[in-house]
Amino acid sequence: MEALVNGSHGYDIISWFEDVTKNAASVQTQTLSQILKLNCGTEYLKKWLGDDYNIQDMDDCALESLFSRVVPLASHADFEPLIQRIADGDTAPLLTQQPITTLSLSSGTTDGRQKFVPFTRHSAQTTLQIFTLAAAYRSKVYPTREGGRILEFIYSSKQFKTKGGLTAGTATTHYYGSQEFKIKQEKTKSFTCSPDEVISGGDYKQVTYCHLLLGLFFSDQVEFITSAFIYSIVQAFCNFEELWREICLDIKNGTLSSRIKIPRMRNSVLEILYPNPSLASKLETKCQELEGVNWLGLIPKLWPNAKYVYSIMTGSMEPYLKKLRHYANGLALVSADYGSTESWIGVNVDPGLPPENVTFAVVPTFSYFEFIPLYKLQQHCTSVATDDFMEDKPIPLSQVQVGQKYEIVLTTFTGLYRYRLGDVVEVGGFHNKTPKLNFICRRKLILTVNIDKNTEKDLQLVVERGSQLLNAAELVDFTSCAEVAEEPGHYVIYWEIKGEVEEEVLEECCREMDEGFRDHGYVVSRRTNSIGPLELCLVQTGTFKKILDYFVANGAALSQFKTPRCTNNAVLLAILNASTLKRVRSSAYASQHLHPSLPP
Ligand code: AMP
């Protein structure tokens, strides 16, 4: 097999990207003009642009300045009534001139509510484009063999019809079912281990079993391991620790466990399998050895030809990196690209960098991107928290500054205009003239009782700090809530832990986290006891699986699942509280309550 170093699919797309990024500003102006010329006359645009302008004949630059002058910034709520009409079967041009036949469901796990977003052929095409582009950059650093296989932990959710007959499902589901997904395999000459019947099987537990089984059946051919977000990979390998004997037995006999009940899925896997006792016995020996070392290095041991693991590892996925590194034991981890159901945004052009340092070079043809500059509120600001940043006017991509934080605003080919995505990014540098973005966090404040302001990122850092005291035990997952029903309100953090931990250690972790929140509003409120001591709840094993099951039962797909890091969802809180084994309260700030004026 030939090495695919900058192979034919690689060279062209990289030069294309070089061209568009060298001219990022004008490409953006043209992209906006293209979007507006395609969709002028739609109900939404007419509302803002009126009938006074002849959009089709306007010069691109004039159009760009008109657009930012008269079309307002908007959020999903502003588009919701129109999207609802589309879902209900209104075929008038509301957001786009081309009829929308498919709607995507954003994961909704970040703010607890799934949202419909229009999906068009353009969406699948940009997915193919970014995957091919990213593959080209990866193959420069980690060449793979043509004709090899990819172990992909991917999951389609159920598609359903809306009242108006449109197909709805997650964006990844639409993509896995699209022509583009097949084209990608042909273009990159690497094929997924599992057939379509598995990917679209529906029940994620059965699908995971089949992915693992086929991944091992083809283990010598697997060139890399991937998923949309690392959560699914970590989840799969945790399950493998329990499933490996059954999987080896299936490989030995060419059979399929009775766990797999869906007939289409069963048949498709049985068509591929045949008895392979020698592979099964090799795998068994390896698994026995791995079990003895707590599965350290599971990936390179079982997939000796895998060159890397490729998946989104940034943002809310960072807490799972430790576990993935344990399984990978030195094998390269390549952080995957940045996008959302609404639009793809940026590509990782430095795949050799560790996930913590990865930035995403904005692809200026995908959407029209604007950036709202964000400034941290002054430390002494004691207004009741509604947000943690002050904002300035949005600026175009060409004007962003290195080191500055922004919220991203999208104008897409799928009918969203000046749509606030709600993600906070920081410009880390430039690739030619396009910014390289560092993902920081979701914009929404997640933990707030009164004047305190803490984001998902703040929580993540504090949990990382607290969990370092766990010694041998390991943090599996976490979430939080701001408990305001009782006075004074306080933060509650829920931890699921693997291994034993003593009460004194938990108390230490709890104190460490309470002290770890450095937000001025929080520190002041803790000193005066207007926020009570932080509470750490240890939940029983399997609690976060129940949370995943709850989301999946409500239409989420494992491929896009992100554990909510803060919740006020009553069902989730009921699961968490019913599963709590131990509760401890922080002893931090205790002495200061008597002397609130003391320095920390
Ligand atoms: P979804 O709801 O599934 O469309 O999720 C989209 C959201 O996932 C984005 O708005 C980001 O908050 C997050 N996300 C996507 N890609 C990345 C990435 N590479 N790094 C960090 N977060 C990401």
Short mmCIF file of N, CA, C and O in Angstrom, two decimals, residues 305-408:
data_model
loop_
_atom_site.label_atom_id
_atom_site.label_comp_id
_atom_site.label_asym_id
_atom_site.label_seq_id
_atom_site.Cartn_x
_atom_site.Cartn_y
_atom_site.Cartn_z
N ASN A 305 -1.58 -0.77 14.45
CA ASN A 305 -1.24 0.07 13.29
C ASN A 305 -1.90 1.44 13.33
O ASN A 305 -1.77 2.22 12.38
N ALA A 306 -2.63 1.72 14.41
CA ALA A 306 -3.30 3.03 14.50
C ALA A 306 -2.25 4.12 14.66
O ALA A 306 -1.31 3.98 15.45
N LYS A 307 -2.41 5.19 13.88
CA LYS A 307 -1.40 6.26 13.91
C LYS A 307 -1.80 7.36 14.89
O LYS A 307 -0.96 8.11 15.37
N TYR A 308 -3.10 7.50 15.14
CA TYR A 308 -3.56 8.57 16.03
C TYR A 308 -5.03 8.40 16.37
O TYR A 308 -5.73 7.58 15.75
N VAL A 309 -5.47 9.20 17.35
CA VAL A 309 -6.90 9.30 17.68
C VAL A 309 -7.32 10.70 17.25
O VAL A 309 -6.63 11.68 17.54
N TYR A 310 -8.44 10.78 16.55
CA TYR A 310 -8.87 12.07 15.98
C TYR A 310 -10.30 12.36 16.41
O TYR A 310 -11.21 11.58 16.12
N SER A 311 -10.49 13.47 17.12
CA SER A 311 -11.82 13.77 17.66
C SER A 311 -11.77 15.16 18.30
O SER A 311 -10.68 15.67 18.57
N ILE A 312 -12.92 15.75 18.56
CA ILE A 312 -12.93 17.05 19.25
C ILE A 312 -12.54 16.82 20.71
O ILE A 312 -13.17 16.02 21.41
N MET A 313 -11.48 17.49 21.13
CA MET A 313 -10.94 17.28 22.49
C MET A 313 -10.91 18.57 23.28
O MET A 313 -10.43 18.60 24.40
N THR A 314 -11.38 19.65 22.65
CA THR A 314 -11.29 20.96 23.29
C THR A 314 -12.61 21.31 23.99
O THR A 314 -13.58 20.57 23.88
N GLY A 315 -12.63 22.45 24.66
CA GLY A 315 -13.86 22.93 25.30
C GLY A 315 -14.36 21.95 26.34
O GLY A 315 -13.60 21.45 27.18
N SER A 316 -15.65 21.62 26.27
CA SER A 316 -16.23 20.78 27.31
C SER A 316 -15.75 19.34 27.23
O SER A 316 -16.12 18.51 28.06
N MET A 317 -14.91 19.03 26.24
CA MET A 317 -14.36 17.67 26.15
C MET A 317 -13.05 17.53 26.92
O MET A 317 -12.58 16.42 27.14
N GLU A 318 -12.44 18.66 27.31
CA GLU A 318 -11.13 18.59 27.97
C GLU A 318 -11.10 17.68 29.20
O GLU A 318 -10.13 16.98 29.42
N PRO A 319 -12.18 17.66 30.01
CA PRO A 319 -12.12 16.79 31.18
C PRO A 319 -11.96 15.30 30.86
O PRO A 319 -11.59 14.53 31.73
N TYR A 320 -12.25 14.89 29.63
CA TYR A 320 -12.10 13.46 29.29
C TYR A 320 -10.72 13.14 28.72
O TYR A 320 -10.41 12.00 28.42
N LEU A 321 -9.89 14.18 28.55
CA LEU A 321 -8.58 13.98 27.93
C LEU A 321 -7.67 13.06 28.76
O LEU A 321 -6.93 12.25 28.22
N LYS A 322 -7.78 13.22 30.09
CA LYS A 322 -6.91 12.44 30.97
C LYS A 322 -7.14 10.95 30.74
O LYS A 322 -6.21 10.17 30.59
N LYS A 323 -8.43 10.59 30.68
CA LYS A 323 -8.78 9.18 30.48
C LYS A 323 -8.34 8.71 29.09
O LYS A 323 -7.82 7.61 28.92
N LEU A 324 -8.54 9.57 28.10
CA LEU A 324 -8.15 9.19 26.73
C LEU A 324 -6.63 9.00 26.66
O LEU A 324 -6.14 8.06 26.03
N ARG A 325 -5.89 9.89 27.33
CA ARG A 325 -4.42 9.78 27.32
C ARG A 325 -4.00 8.46 27.97
O ARG A 325 -3.03 7.83 27.54
N HIS A 326 -4.75 8.04 28.98
CA HIS A 326 -4.46 6.78 29.65
C HIS A 326 -4.62 5.62 28.65
O HIS A 326 -3.77 4.75 28.54
N TYR A 327 -5.71 5.63 27.91
CA TYR A 327 -5.95 4.58 26.92
C TYR A 327 -4.96 4.67 25.76
O TYR A 327 -4.61 3.68 25.15
N ALA A 328 -4.53 5.90 25.41
CA ALA A 328 -3.68 6.09 24.24
C ALA A 328 -2.20 5.91 24.58
O ALA A 328 -1.41 5.55 23.71
N ASN A 329 -1.85 6.16 25.82
CA ASN A 329 -0.49 5.97 26.33
C ASN A 329 0.59 6.41 25.33
O ASN A 329 1.44 5.61 24.93
N GLY A 330 0.52 7.64 24.91
CA GLY A 330 1.58 8.18 24.04
C GLY A 330 1.21 8.23 22.58
O GLY A 330 1.84 8.95 21.80
N LEU A 331 0.19 7.48 22.17
CA LEU A 331 -0.24 7.57 20.78
C LEU A 331 -0.76 8.99 20.53
O LEU A 331 -1.38 9.58 21.41
N ALA A 332 -0.49 9.51 19.32
CA ALA A 332 -0.84 10.91 19.05
C ALA A 332 -2.35 11.16 19.19
O ALA A 332 -3.16 10.34 18.76
N LEU A 333 -2.68 12.29 19.80
CA LEU A 333 -4.08 12.71 19.89
C LEU A 333 -4.23 13.95 19.01
O LEU A 333 -3.55 14.95 19.23
N VAL A 334 -5.09 13.86 18.03
CA VAL A 334 -5.28 14.99 17.11
C VAL A 334 -6.65 15.60 17.35
O VAL A 334 -7.67 14.93 17.19
N SER A 335 -6.65 16.86 17.74
CA SER A 335 -7.91 17.52 18.08
C SER A 335 -8.63 17.93 16.81
O SER A 335 -8.06 18.58 15.94
N ALA A 336 -9.89 17.55 16.71
CA ALA A 336 -10.65 17.78 15.47
C ALA A 336 -11.24 19.18 15.43
O ALA A 336 -11.14 19.95 16.38
N ASP A 337 -11.90 19.46 14.33
CA ASP A 337 -12.23 20.82 13.92
C ASP A 337 -13.36 21.46 14.72
O ASP A 337 -13.98 20.83 15.56
N TYR A 338 -13.63 22.70 14.39
CA TYR A 338 -14.57 23.49 15.17
C TYR A 338 -15.77 23.84 14.31
O TYR A 338 -15.64 24.42 13.23
N GLY A 339 -16.93 23.47 14.80
CA GLY A 339 -18.13 23.80 14.06
C GLY A 339 -19.35 23.62 14.93
O GLY A 339 -19.25 23.29 16.11
N SER A 340 -20.49 23.84 14.35
CA SER A 340 -21.73 23.69 15.09
C SER A 340 -22.78 23.23 14.08
O SER A 340 -22.54 23.23 12.88
N THR A 341 -23.93 22.90 14.60
CA THR A 341 -25.02 22.50 13.72
C THR A 341 -25.32 23.64 12.74
O THR A 341 -25.71 23.40 11.60
N GLU A 342 -25.13 24.87 13.17
CA GLU A 342 -25.44 26.04 12.34
C GLU A 342 -24.46 26.20 11.19
O GLU A 342 -24.85 26.59 10.09
N SER A 343 -23.17 25.97 11.45
CA SER A 343 -22.16 26.11 10.39
C SER A 343 -20.83 25.53 10.86
O SER A 343 -20.51 25.60 12.04
N TRP A 344 -20.04 25.02 9.93
CA TRP A 344 -18.66 24.72 10.24
C TRP A 344 -17.92 26.03 10.38
O TRP A 344 -18.28 27.02 9.71
N ILE A 345 -16.88 26.07 11.22
CA ILE A 345 -16.19 27.34 11.45
C ILE A 345 -14.71 27.25 11.09
O ILE A 345 -14.24 27.98 10.23
N GLY A 346 -13.96 26.38 11.77
CA GLY A 346 -12.52 26.39 11.56
C GLY A 346 -11.90 25.01 11.53
O GLY A 346 -12.45 24.06 12.08
N VAL A 347 -10.72 24.95 10.92
CA VAL A 347 -10.03 23.68 10.75
C VAL A 347 -8.72 23.71 11.54
O VAL A 347 -8.09 24.76 11.66
N ASN A 348 -8.34 22.54 12.07
CA ASN A 348 -7.07 22.43 12.78
C ASN A 348 -5.96 22.23 11.74
O ASN A 348 -5.83 21.15 11.18
N VAL A 349 -5.18 23.29 11.52
CA VAL A 349 -4.12 23.18 10.50
C VAL A 349 -2.78 22.76 11.11
O VAL A 349 -1.79 22.62 10.40
N ASP A 350 -2.76 22.56 12.44
CA ASP A 350 -1.53 22.11 13.12
C ASP A 350 -1.82 20.82 13.87
O ASP A 350 -1.82 20.80 15.11
N PRO A 351 -2.08 19.73 13.15
CA PRO A 351 -2.52 18.51 13.85
C PRO A 351 -1.49 17.94 14.80
O PRO A 351 -1.83 17.12 15.65
N GLY A 352 -0.23 18.38 14.69
CA GLY A 352 0.81 17.85 15.57
C GLY A 352 0.77 18.47 16.97
O GLY A 352 1.42 17.97 17.89
N LEU A 353 0.00 19.52 17.15
CA LEU A 353 -0.03 20.19 18.46
C LEU A 353 -0.86 19.40 19.47
O LEU A 353 -1.86 18.79 19.11
N PRO A 354 -0.48 19.46 20.77
CA PRO A 354 -1.33 18.81 21.77
C PRO A 354 -2.69 19.52 21.84
O PRO A 354 -2.77 20.73 21.58
N PRO A 355 -3.75 18.79 22.18
CA PRO A 355 -5.10 19.36 22.17
C PRO A 355 -5.23 20.68 22.93
O PRO A 355 -5.98 21.55 22.53
N GLU A 356 -4.47 20.83 24.01
CA GLU A 356 -4.57 22.04 24.82
C GLU A 356 -4.15 23.28 24.03
O GLU A 356 -4.53 24.40 24.36
N ASN A 357 -3.31 23.09 23.00
CA ASN A 357 -2.78 24.26 22.27
C ASN A 357 -3.41 24.45 20.91
O ASN A 357 -2.94 25.26 20.11
N VAL A 358 -4.45 23.69 20.63
CA VAL A 358 -4.99 23.71 19.27
C VAL A 358 -5.82 24.96 19.01
O VAL A 358 -6.55 25.43 19.88
N THR A 359 -5.65 25.51 17.80
CA THR A 359 -6.52 26.61 17.36
C THR A 359 -7.17 26.18 16.05
O THR A 359 -6.73 25.22 15.43
N PHE A 360 -8.19 26.93 15.64
CA PHE A 360 -8.94 26.56 14.44
C PHE A 360 -8.92 27.72 13.45
O PHE A 360 -9.39 28.82 13.77
N ALA A 361 -8.36 27.45 12.27
CA ALA A 361 -8.28 28.50 11.24
C ALA A 361 -9.65 28.61 10.56
O ALA A 361 -10.15 27.61 10.00
N VAL A 362 -10.23 29.80 10.62
CA VAL A 362 -11.58 30.00 10.08
C VAL A 362 -11.57 29.78 8.57
O VAL A 362 -10.69 30.28 7.86
N VAL A 363 -12.55 29.03 8.08
CA VAL A 363 -12.67 28.79 6.64
C VAL A 363 -13.60 29.88 6.09
O VAL A 363 -14.81 29.85 6.33
N PRO A 364 -13.04 30.85 5.34
CA PRO A 364 -13.83 32.06 5.04
C PRO A 364 -14.92 31.88 3.99
O PRO A 364 -15.67 32.81 3.75
N THR A 365 -15.04 30.68 3.43
CA THR A 365 -16.11 30.47 2.45
C THR A 365 -17.35 29.83 3.07
O THR A 365 -18.38 29.73 2.43
N PHE A 366 -17.23 29.35 4.30
CA PHE A 366 -18.33 28.56 4.87
C PHE A 366 -19.53 29.41 5.25
O PHE A 366 -20.68 29.01 5.07
N SER A 367 -19.29 30.56 5.84
CA SER A 367 -20.34 31.47 6.28
C SER A 367 -19.72 32.84 6.31
O SER A 367 -18.50 32.99 6.12
N TYR A 368 -20.52 33.85 6.60
CA TYR A 368 -19.97 35.19 6.84
C TYR A 368 -19.84 35.31 8.35
O TYR A 368 -20.82 35.14 9.08
N PHE A 369 -18.61 35.56 8.81
CA PHE A 369 -18.35 35.55 10.26
C PHE A 369 -18.14 36.97 10.77
O PHE A 369 -17.41 37.76 10.16
N GLU A 370 -18.80 37.28 11.88
CA GLU A 370 -18.51 38.54 12.56
C GLU A 370 -18.14 38.20 14.00
O GLU A 370 -18.45 37.11 14.50
N PHE A 371 -17.50 39.17 14.64
CA PHE A 371 -16.95 38.91 15.96
C PHE A 371 -17.32 40.05 16.92
O PHE A 371 -17.01 41.21 16.64
N ILE A 372 -17.99 39.71 18.01
CA ILE A 372 -18.35 40.73 19.01
C ILE A 372 -17.22 40.76 20.05
O ILE A 372 -17.02 39.77 20.77
N PRO A 373 -16.48 41.89 20.14
CA PRO A 373 -15.40 41.94 21.14
C PRO A 373 -15.98 41.86 22.55
O PRO A 373 -17.00 42.49 22.84
N LEU A 374 -15.36 41.06 23.39
CA LEU A 374 -15.84 40.88 24.76
C LEU A 374 -14.76 41.33 25.73
O LEU A 374 -13.58 41.02 25.55
N TYR A 375 -15.19 42.07 26.74
CA TYR A 375 -14.25 42.53 27.75
C TYR A 375 -14.74 42.06 29.10
O TYR A 375 -15.94 42.14 29.39
N LYS A 376 -13.83 41.57 29.91
CA LYS A 376 -14.20 41.14 31.27
C LYS A 376 -14.75 42.33 32.03
O LYS A 376 -14.21 43.43 31.93
N LEU A 377 -15.81 42.12 32.77
CA LEU A 377 -16.35 43.20 33.58
C LEU A 377 -15.34 43.56 34.66
O LEU A 377 -14.58 42.71 35.13
N GLN A 378 -15.35 44.82 35.06
CA GLN A 378 -14.43 45.27 36.11
C GLN A 378 -14.65 44.45 37.37
O GLN A 378 -15.77 44.10 37.71
N GLN A 379 -13.57 44.19 38.07
CA GLN A 379 -13.64 43.37 39.29
C GLN A 379 -14.59 43.93 40.34
O GLN A 379 -15.22 43.21 41.07
N HIS A 380 -14.68 45.28 40.40
CA HIS A 380 -15.50 45.86 41.47
C HIS A 380 -16.98 45.92 41.09
O HIS A 380 -17.80 46.36 41.87
N CYS A 381 -17.31 45.49 39.87
CA CYS A 381 -18.70 45.58 39.43
C CYS A 381 -19.55 44.60 40.23
O CYS A 381 -19.29 43.41 40.25
N THR A 382 -20.54 45.10 40.92
CA THR A 382 -21.30 44.22 41.80
C THR A 382 -22.77 44.15 41.41
O THR A 382 -23.64 43.89 42.23
N SER A 383 -23.05 44.42 40.13
CA SER A 383 -24.44 44.29 39.70
C SER A 383 -24.83 42.82 39.70
O SER A 383 -23.96 41.95 39.60
N VAL A 384 -26.12 42.56 39.81
CA VAL A 384 -26.55 41.16 39.78
C VAL A 384 -26.16 40.58 38.42
O VAL A 384 -26.35 41.21 37.39
N ALA A 385 -25.57 39.39 38.44
CA ALA A 385 -24.99 38.86 37.21
C ALA A 385 -26.04 38.47 36.18
O ALA A 385 -26.96 37.75 36.49
N THR A 386 -25.90 39.01 34.99
CA THR A 386 -26.69 38.48 33.89
C THR A 386 -25.71 38.01 32.84
O THR A 386 -26.03 37.22 31.99
N ASP A 387 -24.50 38.52 32.91
CA ASP A 387 -23.50 38.17 31.95
C ASP A 387 -22.14 38.45 32.57
O ASP A 387 -22.05 39.20 33.53
N ASP A 388 -21.11 37.86 31.99
CA ASP A 388 -19.81 38.13 32.59
C ASP A 388 -18.92 38.98 31.71
O ASP A 388 -17.79 39.22 32.03
N PHE A 389 -19.43 39.47 30.58
CA PHE A 389 -18.61 40.29 29.69
C PHE A 389 -19.34 41.57 29.30
O PHE A 389 -20.57 41.59 29.24
N MET A 390 -18.56 42.59 28.98
CA MET A 390 -19.13 43.76 28.31
C MET A 390 -18.82 43.58 26.85
O MET A 390 -17.79 43.03 26.49
N GLU A 391 -19.71 44.06 26.00
CA GLU A 391 -19.42 43.86 24.58
C GLU A 391 -19.34 45.15 23.79
O GLU A 391 -19.90 46.16 24.16
N ASP A 392 -18.60 45.05 22.68
CA ASP A 392 -18.46 46.16 21.76
C ASP A 392 -19.20 45.81 20.48
O ASP A 392 -19.75 44.71 20.37
N LYS A 393 -19.18 46.71 19.50
CA LYS A 393 -19.86 46.44 18.22
C LYS A 393 -19.19 45.30 17.47
O LYS A 393 -17.97 45.19 17.50
N PRO A 394 -19.96 44.48 16.77
CA PRO A 394 -19.32 43.38 16.01
C PRO A 394 -18.41 43.91 14.90
O PRO A 394 -18.71 44.95 14.31
N ILE A 395 -17.34 43.18 14.66
CA ILE A 395 -16.41 43.57 13.59
C ILE A 395 -16.25 42.41 12.62
O ILE A 395 -16.47 41.26 12.98
N PRO A 396 -15.85 42.72 11.37
CA PRO A 396 -15.65 41.62 10.43
C PRO A 396 -14.37 40.84 10.72
O PRO A 396 -13.51 41.32 11.48
N LEU A 397 -14.27 39.68 10.12
CA LEU A 397 -13.13 38.78 10.33
C LEU A 397 -11.78 39.47 10.13
O LEU A 397 -10.83 39.23 10.88
N SER A 398 -11.72 40.36 9.14
CA SER A 398 -10.43 40.99 8.80
C SER A 398 -9.93 41.93 9.89
O SER A 398 -8.77 42.31 9.87
N GLN A 399 -10.78 42.30 10.85
CA GLN A 399 -10.33 43.29 11.85
C GLN A 399 -10.04 42.70 13.23
O GLN A 399 -9.78 43.44 14.17
N VAL A 400 -10.11 41.39 13.38
CA VAL A 400 -9.91 40.83 14.73
C VAL A 400 -8.44 40.96 15.15
O VAL A 400 -7.54 41.04 14.32
N GLN A 401 -8.25 41.00 16.46
CA GLN A 401 -6.91 41.20 17.03
C GLN A 401 -6.47 39.98 17.82
O GLN A 401 -7.29 39.40 18.55
N VAL A 402 -5.19 39.67 17.73
CA VAL A 402 -4.64 38.55 18.50
C VAL A 402 -4.79 38.83 20.00
O VAL A 402 -4.57 39.96 20.44
N GLY A 403 -5.20 37.82 20.75
CA GLY A 403 -5.31 37.96 22.21
C GLY A 403 -6.67 38.46 22.67
O GLY A 403 -6.96 38.44 23.86
N GLN A 404 -7.51 38.91 21.75
CA GLN A 404 -8.82 39.44 22.12
C GLN A 404 -9.87 38.32 22.11
O GLN A 404 -9.82 37.44 21.26
N LYS A 405 -10.82 38.42 23.05
CA LYS A 405 -11.91 37.44 23.07
C LYS A 405 -13.12 37.99 22.32
O LYS A 405 -13.39 39.19 22.37
N TYR A 406 -13.85 37.09 21.66
CA TYR A 406 -15.02 37.49 20.88
C TYR A 406 -16.13 36.45 21.01
O TYR A 406 -15.86 35.27 21.23
N GLU A 407 -17.35 36.93 20.80
CA GLU A 407 -18.43 35.97 20.56
C GLU A 407 -18.63 35.90 19.04
O GLU A 407 -18.62 36.93 18.35
N ILE A 408 -18.85 34.70 18.52
CA ILE A 408 -18.99 34.52 17.07
C ILE A 408 -20.42 34.80 16.63
O ILE A 408 -21.38 34.39 17.29
#
